[in-house]
Amino acid sequence: MFYYLFVYQLIKGNIMSNIKVTIVGVGGAGCNTISRLKSKKFTKYNMLAVNTDTQMLETVKSSGVFAIGPILTNGFGSGGNPRIGREAAKESLDQLSTILEGQDLVILTTGLGGGTGTGATPVIASLAKKLGALVIVVATQPFGFEGNLRKQYSDRAVKSILRASDSFIEINNDGLLSMNNDDKSLDESFKQADIALINIVEEITSVIADSGLINIDFADVKNMLTKSGKTFISKSKIDKNQKMDDICLDLKRNLLINYSFKSAKKVLLSIKSSSNFSLNELNLIATKISSFLDQPQNILIGVNNTYHKKNIIEATLIASDLKFTFDEIETPPKSFVFTENNDETYHSKNESVKISPLLNFKKLIKLPIGFN
């Protein structure tokens, strides 16, 4: 029989205040995420946009931008070649190490299938993990219509990301096709993919930041997600007049994630409600969620019953340690091969990294005052 693990703590202020968090957007899709987070005044945490394309970085609405691989690319981008993205990250490893050192949580967002995000993300994730951070990667898969080569690049990157990070959340862009109206523009559809990345970042950080009657803190999340591999996340909001089953079914279905959480070994359930939320309602939700699992597991539950919307129940589910086996994937072109040992070509701290004379250094790295 399953049981709940409750973490009781006194209500306190912002429990994230002493936790150093950096959100890193890698490549075009990742940088778009950073811009949108900034536009939403999501300024509680450090944010860094990383790309090989300095022209694109100039459009990013963030006080922290970093152009990787200036010697390799001259700031002109990766040309859709993941190998260039990977080598660019390696070239700038010392600077990235300085930026990420001392962080408790690093969340990387990216789009897979292209050059910079696909190649650089595993390198940056591996670095952040070696520096002691909990590393979560949130990435979108390419649309099916983008072709087989981009899918091969993406699939290969997934393998490397799973090895390099603690937790990996994979968004299926093709899921947008079933969510969109036929008259929705292409631009709006791609924006929706960016928004999917943003929503997941917000859900992860809000779970940690919320203080409540039954509290989940960073130590709980770190214990759950460290070396957890493929991770499922979903969110639901219902009116209290609806059945509790409705919120559970919503949590079970996430059209943007094409894998199930039924094999999960660890489950976290965070609930926001008003003060009239009952123990019976909590039991109904937790019992239903448990019934979706292959075998009974511990469910870590957090409840914030100070939600200002009286008749609304909002829940976030994070399930990790999923059983996952790699499909056999055709080997991509030789221009893109991840090696098992990515350390062999890293720059040492004693080597000086020359900056290309074609670029202004201010375009290479710009960090806000107080960037932790």
Short mmCIF file of C-alpha atoms in Angstrom, two decimals:
data_model
loop_
_atom_site.label_atom_id
_atom_site.label_comp_id
_atom_site.label_asym_id
_atom_site.label_seq_id
_atom_site.Cartn_x
_atom_site.Cartn_y
_atom_site.Cartn_z
CA MET A 1 0.00 0.00 0.00
CA PHE A 2 1.35 3.40 -0.91
CA TYR A 3 1.95 6.06 1.67
CA TYR A 4 2.44 9.79 1.55
CA LEU A 5 5.60 11.50 2.69
CA PHE A 6 4.60 14.79 4.27
CA VAL A 7 7.15 17.49 4.97
CA TYR A 8 5.91 19.76 7.75
CA GLN A 9 7.57 23.11 8.18
CA LEU A 10 6.60 26.48 9.56
CA ILE A 11 5.35 28.96 7.00
CA LYS A 12 8.22 31.21 6.11
CA GLY A 13 9.06 33.84 3.52
CA ASN A 14 10.63 33.11 0.19
CA ILE A 15 12.45 29.83 0.77
CA MET A 16 14.29 30.36 -2.48
CA SER A 17 16.04 33.45 -1.11
CA ASN A 18 19.16 31.53 -0.09
CA ILE A 19 19.15 29.20 -3.08
CA LYS A 20 21.13 30.26 -6.12
CA VAL A 21 19.23 29.52 -9.31
CA THR A 22 20.29 30.21 -12.89
CA ILE A 23 18.07 29.64 -15.91
CA VAL A 24 20.13 29.21 -19.07
CA GLY A 25 18.60 29.42 -22.54
CA VAL A 26 20.81 27.70 -25.12
CA GLY A 27 20.45 28.34 -28.86
CA GLY A 28 17.58 30.10 -30.59
CA ALA A 29 14.67 28.43 -28.79
CA GLY A 30 16.40 28.72 -25.42
CA CYS A 31 17.14 32.41 -25.94
CA ASN A 32 13.49 32.99 -26.90
CA THR A 33 12.52 31.42 -23.59
CA ILE A 34 14.76 33.83 -21.71
CA SER A 35 13.29 36.82 -23.57
CA ARG A 36 9.73 35.74 -22.81
CA LEU A 37 10.51 35.10 -19.15
CA LYS A 38 12.02 38.57 -18.94
CA SER A 39 8.96 40.07 -20.64
CA LYS A 40 6.76 38.40 -18.01
CA LYS A 41 8.87 40.09 -15.31
CA PHE A 42 10.14 36.69 -14.19
CA THR A 43 13.14 38.28 -12.49
CA LYS A 44 13.54 36.30 -9.26
CA TYR A 45 16.42 34.24 -10.62
CA ASN A 46 19.56 34.71 -12.68
CA MET A 47 18.88 34.34 -16.40
CA LEU A 48 21.47 33.81 -19.10
CA ALA A 49 21.02 33.59 -22.87
CA VAL A 50 23.74 31.54 -24.59
CA ASN A 51 24.24 31.36 -28.35
CA THR A 52 26.88 31.26 -31.07
CA ASP A 53 25.02 33.93 -33.05
CA THR A 54 25.82 37.40 -31.66
CA GLN A 55 23.27 39.09 -33.91
CA MET A 56 20.54 36.99 -32.37
CA LEU A 57 21.84 37.71 -28.86
CA GLU A 58 21.45 41.44 -29.46
CA THR A 59 17.69 40.90 -29.73
CA VAL A 60 17.41 38.97 -26.45
CA LYS A 61 15.57 40.77 -23.67
CA SER A 62 17.92 39.75 -20.90
CA SER A 63 20.61 41.47 -18.88
CA GLY A 64 22.72 38.30 -19.11
CA VAL A 65 23.91 37.18 -22.55
CA PHE A 66 26.94 35.12 -23.56
CA ALA A 67 28.27 34.32 -27.04
CA ILE A 68 30.12 31.01 -26.93
CA GLY A 69 32.85 29.92 -29.34
CA PRO A 70 33.96 33.34 -30.65
CA ILE A 71 37.17 31.96 -32.15
CA LEU A 72 35.40 29.05 -33.81
CA THR A 73 32.35 30.88 -35.16
CA ASN A 74 33.30 34.58 -35.27
CA GLY A 75 29.84 35.17 -33.86
CA PHE A 76 28.09 33.95 -37.01
CA GLY A 77 26.28 30.96 -35.49
CA SER A 78 26.64 27.21 -35.88
CA GLY A 79 25.02 26.78 -39.29
CA GLY A 80 22.75 24.09 -37.87
CA ASN A 81 25.74 21.85 -37.13
CA PRO A 82 25.63 20.33 -33.60
CA ARG A 83 29.36 19.65 -33.71
CA ILE A 84 29.99 23.40 -34.01
CA GLY A 85 27.64 24.01 -31.07
CA ARG A 86 29.46 21.44 -28.98
CA GLU A 87 32.95 22.74 -29.79
CA ALA A 88 31.82 26.34 -29.21
CA ALA A 89 30.71 25.41 -25.69
CA LYS A 90 34.02 23.68 -25.06
CA GLU A 91 35.94 26.74 -26.25
CA SER A 92 34.09 28.90 -23.73
CA LEU A 93 34.12 26.39 -20.90
CA ASP A 94 36.26 28.48 -18.55
CA GLN A 95 33.94 31.48 -18.81
CA LEU A 96 30.87 29.27 -18.40
CA SER A 97 32.46 27.71 -15.33
CA THR A 98 32.95 31.14 -13.78
CA ILE A 99 29.31 32.03 -14.43
CA LEU A 100 27.80 28.77 -13.13
CA GLU A 101 30.10 28.13 -10.18
CA GLY A 102 28.27 28.16 -6.85
CA GLN A 103 24.78 27.68 -8.31
CA ASP A 104 22.43 25.30 -6.48
CA LEU A 105 20.02 24.80 -9.38
CA VAL A 106 20.67 25.22 -13.09
CA ILE A 107 17.74 24.88 -15.51
CA LEU A 108 18.69 24.70 -19.18
CA THR A 109 16.07 25.31 -21.86
CA THR A 110 16.69 24.58 -25.50
CA GLY A 111 15.29 23.33 -28.78
CA LEU A 112 16.86 20.18 -30.21
CA GLY A 113 17.58 19.36 -33.84
CA GLY A 114 19.62 22.42 -34.78
CA GLY A 115 23.22 23.33 -34.06
CA THR A 116 23.89 25.36 -30.93
CA GLY A 117 21.19 24.02 -28.60
CA THR A 118 21.73 20.43 -29.71
CA GLY A 119 25.51 20.50 -29.45
CA ALA A 120 26.14 22.87 -26.55
CA THR A 121 23.45 21.80 -24.09
CA PRO A 122 25.04 18.45 -23.07
CA VAL A 123 28.40 20.18 -22.53
CA ILE A 124 26.91 22.96 -20.38
CA ALA A 125 24.76 20.48 -18.43
CA SER A 126 27.79 18.30 -17.71
CA LEU A 127 29.78 21.32 -16.54
CA ALA A 128 27.03 22.57 -14.22
CA LYS A 129 26.65 19.11 -12.72
CA LYS A 130 30.40 18.84 -12.10
CA LEU A 131 30.23 22.21 -10.34
CA GLY A 132 27.70 20.75 -7.89
CA ALA A 133 24.38 22.09 -9.17
CA LEU A 134 21.15 20.18 -9.59
CA VAL A 135 20.78 20.24 -13.38
CA ILE A 136 17.39 20.11 -15.10
CA VAL A 137 17.15 20.25 -18.90
CA VAL A 138 13.88 21.17 -20.61
CA ALA A 139 14.02 20.67 -24.38
CA THR A 140 11.67 20.68 -27.35
CA GLN A 141 11.90 18.02 -30.04
CA PRO A 142 11.72 19.19 -33.68
CA PHE A 143 8.44 18.98 -35.56
CA GLY A 144 8.07 15.87 -37.70
CA PHE A 145 7.90 17.97 -40.84
CA GLU A 146 11.40 19.36 -40.14
CA GLY A 147 12.92 16.19 -41.53
CA ASN A 148 14.76 13.05 -40.49
CA LEU A 149 18.20 14.63 -40.10
CA ARG A 150 17.03 17.04 -37.39
CA LYS A 151 15.31 14.13 -35.65
CA GLN A 152 18.54 12.14 -35.73
CA TYR A 153 20.44 15.08 -34.28
CA SER A 154 17.79 15.47 -31.60
CA ASP A 155 17.68 11.78 -30.66
CA ARG A 156 21.44 11.67 -30.38
CA ALA A 157 21.43 14.75 -28.15
CA VAL A 158 18.81 13.20 -25.86
CA LYS A 159 21.21 10.36 -25.08
CA SER A 160 23.97 12.79 -24.19
CA ILE A 161 21.68 15.04 -22.15
CA LEU A 162 20.41 12.09 -20.11
CA ARG A 163 24.01 11.20 -19.27
CA ALA A 164 25.02 14.79 -18.51
CA SER A 165 22.05 16.09 -16.49
CA ASP A 166 20.08 15.05 -13.42
CA SER A 167 16.61 15.46 -14.88
CA PHE A 168 15.39 15.73 -18.48
CA ILE A 169 11.95 16.92 -19.58
CA GLU A 170 11.25 16.41 -23.27
CA ILE A 171 8.55 18.44 -25.03
CA ASN A 172 7.02 16.97 -28.18
CA ASN A 173 6.39 19.84 -30.60
CA ASP A 174 4.10 17.64 -32.70
CA GLY A 175 1.71 17.74 -29.76
CA LEU A 176 1.07 21.36 -30.68
CA LEU A 177 -0.58 20.18 -33.90
CA SER A 178 -3.39 18.53 -31.94
CA MET A 179 -3.81 21.63 -29.76
CA ASN A 180 -3.87 24.27 -32.49
CA ASN A 181 -6.76 25.53 -34.54
CA ASP A 182 -6.29 25.30 -38.30
CA ASP A 183 -6.36 29.08 -38.58
CA LYS A 184 -3.55 29.64 -36.08
CA SER A 185 -0.54 31.20 -37.79
CA LEU A 186 2.87 29.55 -38.01
CA ASP A 187 4.33 32.31 -35.84
CA GLU A 188 1.70 31.72 -33.16
CA SER A 189 2.38 27.98 -33.24
CA PHE A 190 6.11 28.43 -32.71
CA LYS A 191 5.40 30.91 -29.93
CA GLN A 192 3.31 28.23 -28.28
CA ALA A 193 6.36 25.93 -28.30
CA ASP A 194 8.34 28.68 -26.54
CA ILE A 195 5.51 29.13 -24.05
CA ALA A 196 5.56 25.40 -23.29
CA LEU A 197 9.20 25.75 -22.25
CA ILE A 198 8.38 28.79 -20.13
CA ASN A 199 5.47 27.10 -18.36
CA ILE A 200 7.62 24.16 -17.31
CA VAL A 201 10.35 26.46 -15.97
CA GLU A 202 7.72 28.37 -13.98
CA GLU A 203 6.17 25.17 -12.66
CA ILE A 204 9.50 23.80 -11.43
CA THR A 205 10.48 27.01 -9.64
CA SER A 206 7.03 27.61 -8.16
CA VAL A 207 6.98 24.15 -6.59
CA ILE A 208 10.16 25.02 -4.69
CA ALA A 209 9.26 28.64 -3.92
CA ASP A 210 5.77 28.10 -2.50
CA SER A 211 5.51 28.01 1.28
CA GLY A 212 2.43 26.50 2.82
CA LEU A 213 0.75 24.21 5.32
CA ILE A 214 2.56 21.18 3.91
CA ASN A 215 5.82 22.43 2.50
CA ILE A 216 8.19 21.16 -0.16
CA ASP A 217 11.66 22.66 -0.06
CA PHE A 218 14.67 22.58 -2.32
CA ALA A 219 16.23 19.65 -0.47
CA ASP A 220 13.14 17.54 -1.24
CA VAL A 221 13.22 18.46 -4.91
CA LYS A 222 16.97 17.86 -5.13
CA ASN A 223 16.61 14.46 -3.49
CA MET A 224 13.85 13.56 -5.94
CA LEU A 225 15.46 14.80 -9.15
CA THR A 226 19.16 14.04 -8.65
CA LYS A 227 20.16 11.43 -11.25
CA SER A 228 16.47 10.87 -12.00
CA GLY A 229 16.71 10.80 -15.81
CA LYS A 230 13.56 11.19 -17.89
CA THR A 231 10.99 13.29 -16.01
CA PHE A 232 7.28 13.94 -16.55
CA ILE A 233 5.60 17.19 -15.54
CA SER A 234 2.03 18.45 -15.89
CA LYS A 235 -0.25 21.06 -14.40
CA SER A 236 -4.00 21.35 -13.94
CA LYS A 237 -6.44 23.92 -12.61
CA ILE A 238 -10.09 23.19 -11.84
CA ASP A 239 -13.07 24.78 -10.18
CA LYS A 240 -13.82 23.22 -6.81
CA ASN A 241 -17.29 22.30 -8.03
CA GLN A 242 -15.74 19.86 -10.49
CA LYS A 243 -14.92 16.29 -9.54
CA MET A 244 -11.50 15.59 -8.04
CA ASP A 245 -11.07 12.98 -10.77
CA ASP A 246 -11.00 15.80 -13.33
CA ILE A 247 -7.82 17.33 -11.96
CA CYS A 248 -6.18 13.90 -11.82
CA LEU A 249 -7.06 13.09 -15.42
CA ASP A 250 -5.72 16.48 -16.48
CA LEU A 251 -2.46 15.75 -14.67
CA LYS A 252 -2.23 12.37 -16.37
CA ARG A 253 -2.56 13.90 -19.83
CA ASN A 254 0.05 16.27 -21.17
CA LEU A 255 -0.25 16.56 -24.94
CA LEU A 256 3.24 18.04 -25.15
CA ILE A 257 4.93 15.07 -23.47
CA ASN A 258 4.66 11.84 -25.43
CA TYR A 259 5.61 9.47 -22.62
CA SER A 260 3.74 8.26 -19.55
CA PHE A 261 4.65 8.57 -15.87
CA LYS A 262 3.16 5.20 -14.86
CA SER A 263 6.63 3.67 -14.38
CA ALA A 264 7.81 6.51 -12.11
CA LYS A 265 9.62 5.63 -8.91
CA LYS A 266 9.31 9.13 -7.46
CA VAL A 267 6.27 11.41 -7.58
CA LEU A 268 5.84 14.96 -6.33
CA LEU A 269 2.40 16.55 -6.09
CA SER A 270 2.11 20.25 -5.32
CA ILE A 271 -1.35 21.70 -4.66
CA LYS A 272 -2.50 25.31 -4.36
CA SER A 273 -5.91 25.87 -2.83
CA SER A 274 -7.89 28.11 -0.54
CA SER A 275 -8.16 27.49 3.20
CA ASN A 276 -11.32 25.36 2.78
CA PHE A 277 -9.41 22.60 0.97
CA SER A 278 -10.10 19.41 2.93
CA LEU A 279 -8.09 16.37 3.93
CA ASN A 280 -10.66 14.21 2.13
CA GLU A 281 -10.07 16.12 -1.13
CA LEU A 282 -6.33 15.69 -0.72
CA ASN A 283 -6.79 11.97 -0.15
CA LEU A 284 -8.97 11.62 -3.26
CA ILE A 285 -6.37 13.33 -5.47
CA ALA A 286 -3.37 11.46 -4.06
CA THR A 287 -5.13 8.09 -4.18
CA LYS A 288 -6.16 8.62 -7.80
CA ILE A 289 -2.63 9.66 -8.81
CA SER A 290 -1.25 6.57 -7.10
CA SER A 291 -3.64 4.38 -9.09
CA PHE A 292 -1.98 5.57 -12.31
CA LEU A 293 1.37 4.08 -11.25
CA ASP A 294 2.60 0.59 -12.13
CA GLN A 295 3.44 -0.06 -8.51
CA PRO A 296 2.83 1.85 -5.26
CA GLN A 297 5.43 4.53 -4.63
CA ASN A 298 6.14 7.32 -2.19
CA ILE A 299 4.28 10.49 -3.10
CA LEU A 300 5.81 13.70 -1.82
CA ILE A 301 2.98 16.19 -1.28
CA GLY A 302 3.01 19.92 -0.79
CA VAL A 303 -0.08 22.01 -0.03
CA ASN A 304 -0.32 25.79 -0.05
CA ASN A 305 -3.80 26.58 1.27
CA THR A 306 -3.47 30.36 1.09
CA TYR A 307 -4.34 30.60 -2.61
CA HIS A 308 -6.27 33.82 -3.21
CA LYS A 309 -8.77 32.25 -5.64
CA LYS A 310 -11.29 30.72 -3.27
CA ASN A 311 -12.88 28.02 -5.43
CA ILE A 312 -9.87 27.07 -7.52
CA ILE A 313 -7.59 24.08 -7.03
CA GLU A 314 -4.29 24.12 -8.90
CA ALA A 315 -1.97 21.12 -8.97
CA THR A 316 1.46 20.37 -10.41
CA LEU A 317 2.72 16.82 -10.83
CA ILE A 318 6.39 15.91 -11.28
CA ALA A 319 7.23 12.23 -11.78
CA SER A 320 10.79 11.00 -12.19
CA ASP A 321 12.95 7.89 -12.44
CA LEU A 322 10.89 6.64 -15.37
CA LYS A 323 11.78 3.36 -17.01
CA PHE A 324 13.24 4.38 -20.32
CA THR A 325 15.17 2.50 -22.98
CA PHE A 326 16.81 4.12 -25.96
CA ASP A 327 15.43 3.19 -29.35
CA GLU A 328 17.96 2.13 -31.92
CA ILE A 329 18.84 5.30 -33.77
CA GLU A 330 20.63 5.54 -37.06
CA THR A 331 24.07 7.06 -36.68
CA PRO A 332 24.00 10.69 -37.83
CA PRO A 333 26.64 12.03 -40.21
CA LYS A 334 30.23 11.96 -38.99
CA SER A 335 30.10 15.72 -38.55
CA PHE A 336 28.01 15.11 -35.45
CA VAL A 337 29.23 12.53 -32.99
CA PHE A 338 29.14 12.88 -29.22
CA THR A 339 32.14 11.25 -27.58
CA GLU A 340 31.84 9.49 -24.25
CA ASN A 341 34.62 11.62 -22.80
CA ASN A 342 33.88 15.24 -23.51
CA ASP A 343 36.67 16.40 -21.22
CA GLU A 344 39.56 15.65 -23.52
CA THR A 345 39.34 18.89 -25.49
CA TYR A 346 38.24 21.23 -22.71
CA HIS A 347 40.42 24.28 -22.16
CA SER A 348 42.36 24.21 -18.93
CA LYS A 349 42.24 27.13 -16.51
CA ASN A 350 45.85 27.93 -17.40
CA GLU A 351 45.14 28.50 -21.07
CA SER A 352 44.25 31.97 -22.28
CA VAL A 353 41.23 32.17 -24.54
CA LYS A 354 41.77 34.66 -27.35
CA ILE A 355 38.86 36.80 -28.44
CA SER A 356 38.26 37.23 -32.16
CA PRO A 357 39.12 40.76 -33.30
CA LEU A 358 35.93 40.71 -35.38
CA LEU A 359 33.80 40.87 -32.26
CA ASN A 360 33.27 43.41 -29.56
CA PHE A 361 33.80 41.76 -26.18
CA LYS A 362 30.61 43.34 -24.86
CA LYS A 363 28.73 41.19 -27.34
CA LEU A 364 30.37 38.06 -25.98
CA ILE A 365 29.35 38.27 -22.36
CA LYS A 366 27.12 40.66 -20.50
CA LEU A 367 26.01 39.89 -16.96
CA PRO A 368 23.81 42.00 -14.69
CA ILE A 369 25.13 43.52 -11.49
CA GLY A 370 24.55 41.08 -8.65
CA PHE A 371 24.52 37.98 -10.88
CA ASN A 372 25.20 35.26 -8.32
#
